[in-house]
């Protein structure tokens, strides 16, 4: 497979191996900037506020949220699917692009994987709140032995498949991330001047020495993890889509859901990677590593997956008409022209129309534009899940129970809180973990011979 | 461990992956009992230059995957057929297609976690904080060839060999590789 970046240098500025360590470790070893503090304290405040709201919501009952019969899933499932989707780009970059030998991934895989892990953590909050009594959720969600007679979870339910898919995804992503980090933790340990840093990173590095006998096992393990993560990432959003597709609700009961959800997940995930990296390369002075070429390659993927998502929207409509099922036809006409038409057209505008700018090379390389478009895509993908969850449930089989779904103040503050948590974790990551996989970047650099001595 | 069995490591440094590849090949041809190279990143072709065998790790991963699949089969079949047979919406108790997602997930979970844990602990012997780190720049931009010898009088001949194969800096430390 041809690389998306065939003739451009992967690292700009004629760097040596030592420059990479100096540049990547700088944010870890210097006092954080004022900008970092402002961003961190803001995110932390938003997160604390959000968790306070969740606490009160659980104390009073989930009725504070907008969930009402017949829209029982409401904001929580919408936002759960949204965050799980965001995570997908990280695994795609770290695993699938690795197997396709796309060397440009080395500059962005570390931060994209971090984003995956944090996004899955944010996602995990929402089904727990949705249960209303998260302290019971251990044996509601997992097959835990308990004293209530033989009482087990139902393995035939897609909601349980989801529990297994998401928890496996989180575990494997974390293991993969840590495996990649060990050699870089050793780099930080070996250059540390302060003994606390030496001890902490020394423990994290497990005593890694860079032995070639070690590397040979390490590379095999990395390849196996990439090989396992590739079907895993495709399975996760497939199984999330089963939550909908296995039911018999019109608008959900379709076989297109698994590929459609996976494409949407990659689409939104890449948009979030662009959002984060445009900021991070500026703030942490990593422009020579995360180059305009990297951003352009990601914008190409956003364009391609955006078109796939658009194709899925069109196919759904066509099949609704072609199937001849009147409930199916009704729900799709409701989506585009009913009471929630505003959300449908926000979705189309953000997901199908906005990426079209990326047909032009100059626009793919325009940083302010790609930043704005990546935000549009994220908004659009949240609304995609809104459209799916709300329109199908609000106008269900029984017209007497139809209802107009409204988000409440509690819904907004919970969503905001999850963004606060996401950015808090990401800022901590940028401060304490090497944001670029140093060892991997060195291995794709052209070698310069022995002209410089340490 | 008596004093007479004290081991030494003689270390030579290089500054490019090409140089370490050449040095590794020459060290292999000299048939040293125990030597290793230390590099900031995996150098391609070094396994061949050093004469290393391919890792057996994939067999461990496969075994763990089979164990994960068996656990998933056991868990679901036992729960639904024996421990708590309950009719939900007329679905059959032994609903194999409905079990497939969890078959897959547990296979991947067991195989992935086992691969990483086995690689670090069994194959690399980590965590281990007592082995010597020859130079702090090995994780930065230095490439080291370390040769283990059994007694102090073998140090000088090995140093001479390292000079012959153009090591840029040479030193020796007490202790095993």
XYZ file of C-alpha atoms in Angstrom:
631
model
C 0.000 0.000 0.000
C 1.288 3.423 -0.929
C 1.877 5.803 1.923
C -0.387 8.804 2.197
C 2.826 10.808 2.573
C 5.202 9.357 0.018
C 7.734 12.023 -0.786
C 7.732 14.421 2.155
C 10.274 14.136 4.985
C 8.666 12.693 8.119
C 10.593 15.015 10.429
C 11.443 18.536 9.334
C 14.326 20.763 10.384
C 17.219 18.316 9.836
C 17.067 16.873 13.356
C 19.558 14.518 14.995
C 18.556 11.678 17.305
C 19.500 13.734 20.358
C 17.385 16.676 19.171
C 14.336 14.427 19.279
C 14.867 13.574 22.935
C 15.528 17.215 23.773
C 12.468 18.504 21.956
C 10.022 15.831 23.115
C 11.181 15.826 26.740
C 11.240 19.600 27.103
C 7.635 19.936 28.370
C 8.317 17.187 30.934
C 11.409 18.823 32.313
C 10.584 22.498 32.355
C 8.135 24.374 34.508
C 4.714 24.413 32.795
C 3.805 27.561 30.935
C 1.116 29.985 32.054
C -0.982 28.848 29.103
C -0.853 25.253 30.359
C -1.925 26.331 33.852
C -4.821 28.369 32.533
C -5.988 25.487 30.325
C -5.524 22.913 33.063
C -7.318 24.865 35.780
C -10.185 25.655 33.418
C -10.588 21.970 32.463
C -10.287 20.880 36.073
C -12.969 23.365 37.120
C -15.311 22.204 34.374
C -14.687 18.569 35.310
C -15.322 19.202 39.016
C -18.487 21.090 38.175
C -19.641 18.249 35.912
C -19.001 15.618 38.557
C -20.865 17.711 41.121
C -23.835 17.835 38.764
C -23.657 14.071 38.220
C -23.614 13.557 41.979
C -26.727 15.643 42.441
C -28.385 13.980 39.463
C -27.829 10.557 41.011
C -28.978 11.825 44.419
C -32.264 13.215 43.099
C -32.760 10.627 40.349
C -32.097 10.479 36.624
C -35.462 12.144 35.959
C -33.558 15.429 36.171
C -32.114 14.507 32.801
C -34.307 14.798 29.719
C -35.072 11.079 29.550
C -38.829 10.543 29.435
C -40.926 7.781 28.000
C -40.643 6.958 25.154
C -37.102 8.409 24.794
C -35.518 6.321 27.549
C -31.974 6.466 26.219
C -31.617 10.204 25.858
C -28.422 12.176 26.276
C -26.520 9.450 28.115
C -26.490 6.873 25.353
C -25.967 9.581 22.702
C -22.900 10.866 24.502
C -21.629 7.360 25.281
C -21.638 6.459 21.585
C -20.072 9.826 20.764
C -17.096 9.309 23.093
C -16.544 5.686 22.088
C -16.436 6.868 18.474
C -13.838 9.535 19.293
C -11.562 6.822 20.619
C -11.438 4.906 17.356
C -8.957 7.107 15.520
C -6.274 6.391 18.109
C -6.375 2.660 17.552
C -6.666 3.100 13.817
C -3.484 5.196 13.809
C -1.589 2.962 16.216
C -2.633 -0.430 14.861
C -4.069 -0.323 11.351
C -1.627 2.250 9.980
C 1.173 0.248 11.633
C 0.172 -2.913 9.789
C -0.009 -0.948 6.526
C 3.506 0.402 7.253
C 2.413 4.034 7.140
C 5.525 5.477 8.713
C 4.047 8.939 9.201
C 1.959 7.546 12.040
C 4.971 7.592 14.388
C 4.661 11.315 15.104
C 1.022 11.148 16.109
C 0.349 7.655 17.423
C 1.251 8.348 21.056
C -1.115 11.294 21.478
C -3.848 9.610 19.439
C -3.674 6.498 21.646
C -3.794 8.672 24.755
C -6.880 10.297 23.314
C -8.439 6.851 22.780
C -7.927 5.858 26.385
C -9.285 9.129 27.766
C -12.263 9.090 25.406
C -13.206 5.551 26.466
C -12.947 6.635 30.106
C -15.317 9.534 29.405
C -17.670 7.180 27.554
C -17.731 4.751 30.469
C -19.306 7.335 32.769
C -22.515 7.641 30.791
C -24.002 4.125 30.914
C -23.157 4.129 34.611
C -25.167 7.301 35.191
C -27.907 5.915 32.992
C -28.370 2.951 35.315
C -29.338 5.490 37.973
C -27.669 3.383 40.651
C -24.078 2.931 39.525
C -23.116 1.304 42.831
C -25.069 -1.775 41.720
C -23.577 -1.787 38.264
C -20.735 -4.212 39.065
C -23.003 -7.245 38.912
C -25.419 -5.686 36.462
C -22.628 -5.333 33.952
C -20.183 -8.134 34.691
C -20.832 -11.806 35.437
C -19.868 -11.471 39.089
C -20.798 -14.258 41.499
C -23.273 -12.937 44.038
C -25.512 -14.122 46.870
C -28.841 -13.555 45.115
C -29.279 -17.139 44.047
C -27.972 -18.062 40.647
C -28.251 -14.597 39.120
C -26.215 -13.813 36.046
C -26.052 -11.286 33.276
C -27.756 -12.181 29.997
C -25.107 -13.097 27.456
C -27.680 -13.023 24.679
C -28.183 -9.283 25.042
C -26.275 -6.789 22.861
C -25.972 -4.479 25.857
C -23.796 -7.090 27.544
C -21.711 -7.609 24.399
C -21.093 -3.904 24.625
C -19.767 -4.206 28.177
C -17.279 -6.835 27.049
C -16.334 -4.943 23.885
C -15.725 -1.627 25.622
C -13.841 -3.053 28.588
C -11.654 -5.210 26.321
C -11.037 -2.213 24.116
C -9.995 -0.077 27.057
C -7.696 -2.770 28.477
C -5.971 -3.596 25.196
C -5.555 0.079 24.276
C -3.962 0.764 27.654
C -1.642 -2.254 27.336
C -0.646 -1.268 23.796
C 0.000 2.309 24.879
C 2.115 1.281 27.845
C 4.112 -1.189 25.749
C 4.976 1.620 23.355
C 5.857 3.903 26.250
C 8.399 1.691 28.033
C 11.448 2.567 25.829
C 10.529 6.249 25.987
C 10.160 6.163 29.764
C 13.691 4.738 29.789
C 14.865 7.741 27.724
C 13.313 10.132 30.238
C 14.887 8.171 33.112
C 18.350 8.255 31.558
C 18.364 11.986 30.999
C 16.711 12.915 34.305
C 18.726 15.257 36.494
C 16.324 15.262 39.412
C 16.142 12.107 41.521
C 12.344 11.971 41.880
C 11.970 11.999 38.111
C 14.687 9.373 37.823
C 12.922 7.113 40.323
C 9.390 7.524 38.977
C 10.264 7.120 35.299
C 12.742 4.397 36.272
C 9.917 2.383 37.818
C 7.687 2.993 34.804
C 10.477 1.916 32.444
C 10.743 -1.430 34.325
C 14.537 -1.424 33.895
C 14.474 -1.228 30.074
C 18.013 -1.111 28.615
C 17.481 -1.113 24.865
C 19.035 -4.544 24.390
C 18.679 -5.912 20.866
C 17.685 -9.295 22.247
C 14.910 -7.413 24.039
C 13.949 -5.351 20.988
C 13.521 -8.509 18.897
C 10.840 -9.841 21.278
C 9.422 -6.372 21.740
C 8.857 -5.848 18.032
C 7.061 -9.175 17.692
C 4.849 -8.337 20.673
C 4.094 -4.912 19.193
C 3.096 -6.496 15.906
C 0.832 -9.047 17.618
C -0.828 -6.292 19.649
C -1.380 -4.297 16.452
C -2.803 -7.392 14.776
C -5.192 -7.983 17.676
C -6.204 -4.329 17.975
C -7.170 -4.064 14.322
C -10.171 -6.437 14.417
C -10.849 -5.250 17.960
C -11.356 -1.622 16.975
C -13.654 -2.676 14.145
C -15.572 -4.928 16.527
C -16.132 -2.257 19.170
C -18.262 0.123 17.166
C -19.861 -2.816 15.386
C -21.034 -4.098 18.746
C -22.090 -0.601 19.847
C -24.216 -0.498 16.691
C -25.730 -3.882 17.643
C -27.263 -2.115 20.665
C -29.464 -0.479 18.053
C -29.494 -2.884 15.125
C -30.486 -6.005 17.087
C -33.659 -4.276 18.308
C -36.766 -4.061 16.105
C -37.207 -0.294 16.325
C -37.718 1.325 12.893
C -34.641 3.305 11.863
C -32.399 1.067 14.000
C -33.132 -2.402 12.676
C -30.784 -2.221 9.679
C -27.810 -4.265 8.551
C -25.902 -1.161 7.437
C -25.333 -0.088 11.027
C -22.003 -1.830 11.777
C -19.978 -0.415 8.833
C -21.814 2.881 9.070
C -20.942 3.228 12.772
C -17.310 2.253 12.255
C -16.858 4.794 9.450
C -18.507 7.472 11.585
C -16.306 6.596 14.543
C -13.105 6.926 12.521
C -14.417 10.154 11.017
C -15.125 11.767 14.387
C -11.962 10.372 15.936
C -9.718 11.884 13.291
C -11.499 15.194 13.682
C -10.739 15.122 17.406
C -7.093 14.215 16.715
C -6.823 17.232 14.408
C -8.443 19.471 17.035
C -6.020 18.334 19.725
C -2.842 18.242 17.634
C -3.360 21.666 16.081
C -3.299 23.000 19.641
C -0.609 20.688 21.029
C 1.961 21.252 18.262
C 1.589 25.001 18.796
C 1.741 24.972 22.606
C 4.521 22.383 22.970
C 6.589 23.513 19.953
C 6.340 20.238 18.060
C 5.717 21.690 14.603
C 8.767 19.960 13.124
C 7.435 16.550 14.204
C 3.689 16.961 13.748
C 4.059 18.619 10.369
C 1.551 20.147 8.025
C 1.934 16.952 5.985
C 0.636 14.891 8.890
C -2.348 17.165 9.300
C -3.000 17.020 5.574
C -2.946 13.210 5.609
C -5.475 13.215 8.446
C -7.667 15.657 6.560
C -7.663 13.256 3.616
C -8.925 10.518 5.926
C -11.588 12.894 7.281
C -12.717 13.611 3.732
C -12.836 9.902 2.817
C -14.685 8.783 5.935
C -16.987 11.803 5.715
C -18.014 10.650 2.247
C -18.549 7.116 3.565
C -20.818 8.470 6.272
C -22.697 10.520 3.665
C -23.107 7.402 1.549
C -24.530 5.573 4.564
C -27.081 8.365 5.173
C -28.153 8.092 1.556
C -28.316 4.293 1.598
C -30.495 4.332 4.707
C -32.971 6.576 2.988
C -32.979 4.543 -0.194
C -33.490 1.260 1.665
C -36.272 2.767 3.765
C -38.116 3.576 0.552
C -37.096 0.430 -1.339
C -38.017 -1.964 1.495
C -41.631 -0.859 1.311
C -41.943 -1.015 5.100
C -44.242 1.834 6.069
C -42.823 2.301 9.585
C -39.336 2.547 8.169
C -40.431 5.080 5.540
C -42.295 7.098 8.132
C -39.330 7.363 10.482
C -36.980 8.553 7.765
C -39.408 11.190 6.539
C -39.739 12.249 10.176
C -35.985 12.549 10.448
C -35.594 14.897 7.521
C -38.862 16.802 7.781
C -40.384 16.099 11.184
C -40.025 17.926 14.501
C -36.308 17.037 14.755
C -35.447 18.095 11.198
C -33.177 20.814 12.628
C -30.901 18.153 14.149
C -30.890 16.129 10.941
C -29.767 19.107 8.875
C -27.119 20.074 11.434
C -25.826 16.521 11.019
C -25.825 16.691 7.211
C -24.253 20.137 7.192
C -21.441 19.235 9.571
C -20.692 15.687 8.449
C -21.361 15.638 4.726
C -20.973 19.219 3.529
C -18.218 20.650 5.729
C -15.496 18.060 4.869
C -15.940 18.843 1.152
C -13.539 21.775 1.593
C -10.776 19.185 1.942
C -10.889 18.422 -1.777
C -8.524 21.358 -2.203
C -4.896 21.005 -1.210
C -4.579 24.603 -0.048
C -7.564 24.160 2.266
C -6.270 20.823 3.604
C -3.138 22.687 4.685
C -4.932 25.688 6.151
C -4.651 25.380 9.924
C -7.422 27.778 11.066
C -9.830 26.213 8.572
C -9.059 22.617 9.540
C -9.438 23.513 13.214
C -12.892 24.985 12.643
C -13.946 22.094 10.383
C -12.762 19.526 12.928
C -15.005 21.182 15.525
C -17.900 21.100 13.048
C -17.339 17.400 12.485
C -17.371 16.715 16.211
C -20.606 18.631 16.656
C -22.054 16.848 13.633
C -21.176 13.417 14.947
C -22.800 14.140 18.317
C -25.934 15.132 16.393
C -25.762 11.975 14.285
C -26.248 9.939 17.444
C -28.920 12.392 18.591
C -30.797 11.837 15.340
C -30.510 8.061 15.598
C -31.483 7.761 19.259
C -34.153 10.429 19.507
C -36.068 10.329 16.231
C -36.588 6.580 16.337
C -37.689 6.500 19.971
C -39.771 9.698 20.144
C -42.170 8.556 17.431
C -42.474 4.880 18.301
C -45.194 2.379 17.388
C -47.809 3.894 19.721
C -48.767 7.435 18.644
C -50.426 8.129 22.008
C -47.033 8.021 23.711
C -45.226 10.235 21.241
C -43.361 13.000 22.976
C -40.963 15.808 22.159
C -37.523 15.184 23.656
C -35.742 18.126 25.261
C -32.288 18.216 26.738
C -32.220 19.731 30.214
C -29.643 21.852 32.019
C -28.441 18.646 33.694
C -27.772 17.029 30.347
C -25.716 19.977 29.143
C -23.669 20.158 32.325
C -22.917 16.417 32.262
C -21.685 16.628 28.660
C -19.606 19.670 29.572
C -18.167 17.810 32.566
C -17.053 14.926 30.346
C -15.217 17.386 28.091
C -13.584 18.864 31.193
C -12.417 15.391 32.203
C -11.123 14.651 28.701
C -9.066 17.831 28.493
C -7.814 17.514 32.087
C -6.460 14.055 31.319
C -5.009 15.146 27.987
C -3.210 18.121 29.544
C -1.766 15.900 32.275
C -0.603 13.512 29.547
C 1.153 16.347 27.675
C 2.885 17.394 30.865
C 4.061 14.017 32.191
C 4.374 11.592 29.275
C 6.511 11.923 26.117
C 3.869 13.044 23.603
C 5.785 11.669 20.627
C 7.037 8.095 20.364
C 10.748 8.999 20.347
C 12.113 5.524 19.630
C 9.669 5.028 16.762
C 10.380 8.414 15.184
C 14.123 7.680 15.289
C 13.587 4.371 13.545
C 11.913 6.037 10.533
C 14.434 8.878 10.232
C 17.134 8.820 7.586
C 20.423 8.004 9.321
C 23.156 10.571 9.296
C 26.274 8.486 9.798
C 28.728 8.988 12.610
C 29.432 12.674 12.199
C 28.505 13.696 15.718
C 29.668 12.431 19.067
C 27.794 12.428 22.335
C 29.661 -16.344 44.083
C 33.386 -16.388 44.631
C 35.704 -13.635 43.516
C 37.259 -15.911 40.927
C 33.961 -16.152 39.017
C 33.580 -12.387 38.690
C 32.335 -11.375 35.243
C 33.132 -8.245 33.262
C 31.462 -6.453 30.398
C 33.526 -4.700 27.764
C 31.506 -2.050 25.974
C 32.226 -0.263 22.709
C 30.152 2.636 21.407
C 29.042 3.613 17.921
C 26.988 6.537 16.703
C 24.976 5.204 13.795
C 22.800 2.164 13.127
C 24.961 1.128 10.142
C 28.101 1.009 12.322
C 26.448 -1.088 15.023
C 25.135 -3.506 12.392
C 28.671 -4.087 11.096
C 30.077 -4.440 14.600
C 27.343 -6.899 15.634
C 28.118 -9.078 12.629
C 31.835 -9.147 13.440
C 31.139 -9.946 17.100
C 28.928 -12.849 16.025
C 31.686 -14.187 13.762
C 34.153 -14.136 16.674
C 31.811 -16.534 18.550
C 31.728 -14.714 21.882
C 29.842 -16.714 24.490
C 27.603 -13.840 25.498
C 27.270 -10.475 23.821
C 24.484 -8.038 23.092
C 23.918 -4.715 21.415
C 22.029 -1.819 22.971
C 20.268 0.672 20.740
C 17.905 3.639 21.162
C 15.464 2.102 18.704
C 15.081 -1.296 16.997
C 17.727 -1.422 14.269
C 16.541 -3.347 11.226
C 18.570 -6.406 10.371
C 20.327 -6.601 13.723
C 18.703 -9.936 14.596
C 20.323 -11.395 11.504
C 23.647 -9.678 12.153
C 23.711 -11.032 15.702
C 22.367 -14.438 14.685
C 19.255 -14.230 16.888
C 16.444 -16.726 16.456
C 12.929 -15.536 15.808
C 10.962 -15.017 19.021
C 8.644 -17.824 20.129
C 6.212 -15.269 21.548
C 3.527 -15.848 18.857
C 2.974 -19.388 20.215
C 2.298 -17.952 23.673
C -0.166 -15.451 22.179
C -1.934 -18.194 20.275
C -2.203 -20.362 23.396
C -3.604 -17.452 25.374
C -6.125 -16.748 22.616
C -7.305 -20.363 22.705
C -7.598 -20.126 26.497
C -9.655 -16.934 26.142
C -11.988 -18.545 23.630
C -12.425 -21.600 25.863
C -13.161 -19.366 28.841
C -15.797 -17.498 26.822
C -17.432 -20.742 25.664
C -17.357 -22.174 29.175
C -18.699 -19.053 30.817
C -21.643 -18.549 28.483
C -22.655 -22.163 28.023
C -22.403 -22.967 31.736
C -24.347 -19.855 32.753
C -27.213 -20.290 30.322
C -27.530 -24.071 30.239
C -26.644 -25.135 33.771
C -26.445 -22.385 36.373
C -29.352 -20.186 35.401
C -31.396 -21.512 32.484
C -33.980 -18.811 31.921
C -36.213 -18.191 28.941
C -35.804 -14.620 27.708
C -38.095 -13.684 24.837
C -38.139 -17.267 23.595
C -34.482 -17.182 22.660
C -32.877 -20.626 22.749
C -30.649 -21.301 25.751
C -27.786 -22.425 23.536
C -27.791 -19.394 21.222
C -24.387 -19.741 19.571
C -24.687 -16.695 17.241
C -25.481 -14.515 20.248
C -22.387 -15.803 22.024
C -20.024 -14.905 19.178
C -19.237 -11.293 20.154
C -18.045 -12.363 23.601
C -16.094 -15.294 22.093
C -14.193 -12.754 20.064
C -13.704 -10.189 22.818
C -12.363 -12.630 25.402
C -10.034 -14.208 22.824
C -8.523 -10.813 22.075
C -8.421 -9.807 25.741
C -6.555 -12.923 26.871
C -4.185 -12.953 23.899
C -3.334 -9.244 24.090
C -2.733 -8.994 27.812
C -0.756 -12.243 27.873
C 1.419 -11.149 24.934
C 2.473 -7.926 26.625
C 2.937 -9.451 30.088
C 4.843 -12.481 28.772
C 7.076 -10.325 26.590
C 8.116 -8.069 29.472
C 8.368 -10.653 32.238
C 9.283 -13.992 30.665
C 11.218 -12.898 27.591
C 12.869 -9.706 28.808
C 13.077 -10.542 32.507
C 11.579 -7.205 33.491
C 11.011 -5.549 35.841
C 14.666 -5.743 36.822
C 16.397 -2.682 38.191
C 19.759 -4.238 39.030
C 21.245 -4.788 35.562
C 23.900 -2.298 34.491
C 22.976 0.624 32.246
C 26.250 1.182 30.406
C 25.631 4.728 29.271
C 22.643 7.076 29.715
C 22.757 7.967 26.022
C 21.905 4.432 24.907
C 18.249 5.486 25.070
C 19.143 8.669 23.198
C 21.650 8.465 20.348
C 24.331 5.889 21.213
C 24.663 2.330 19.984
C 26.592 -0.011 22.239
C 28.138 -3.428 21.694
C 28.704 -5.181 25.026
C 30.725 -8.384 25.337
C 30.737 -10.414 28.524
C 33.989 -12.065 29.675
C 34.638 -14.457 32.552
C 37.800 -12.936 34.063
C 39.740 -9.704 34.198
C 42.622 -10.895 32.003
C 40.201 -11.409 29.095
C 39.226 -7.728 29.153
C 42.264 -6.409 27.269
C 42.021 -8.792 24.264
C 38.343 -7.899 23.841
C 39.159 -4.205 24.033
C 41.716 -4.754 21.307
C 39.055 -6.477 19.211
C 36.670 -3.535 19.732
C 39.392 -1.107 18.633
C 39.900 -3.192 15.509
C 36.203 -2.936 14.624
C 36.274 0.849 15.041
C 34.402 1.374 18.286
C 34.498 5.100 18.997
C 34.702 4.761 22.778
C 35.559 1.710 24.861
C 35.293 0.966 28.573
C 34.638 -1.995 30.826
C 32.482 -2.553 33.898
C 32.272 -5.276 36.524
C 29.242 -7.560 36.456
C 27.378 -9.860 34.114
C 25.616 -8.685 30.964
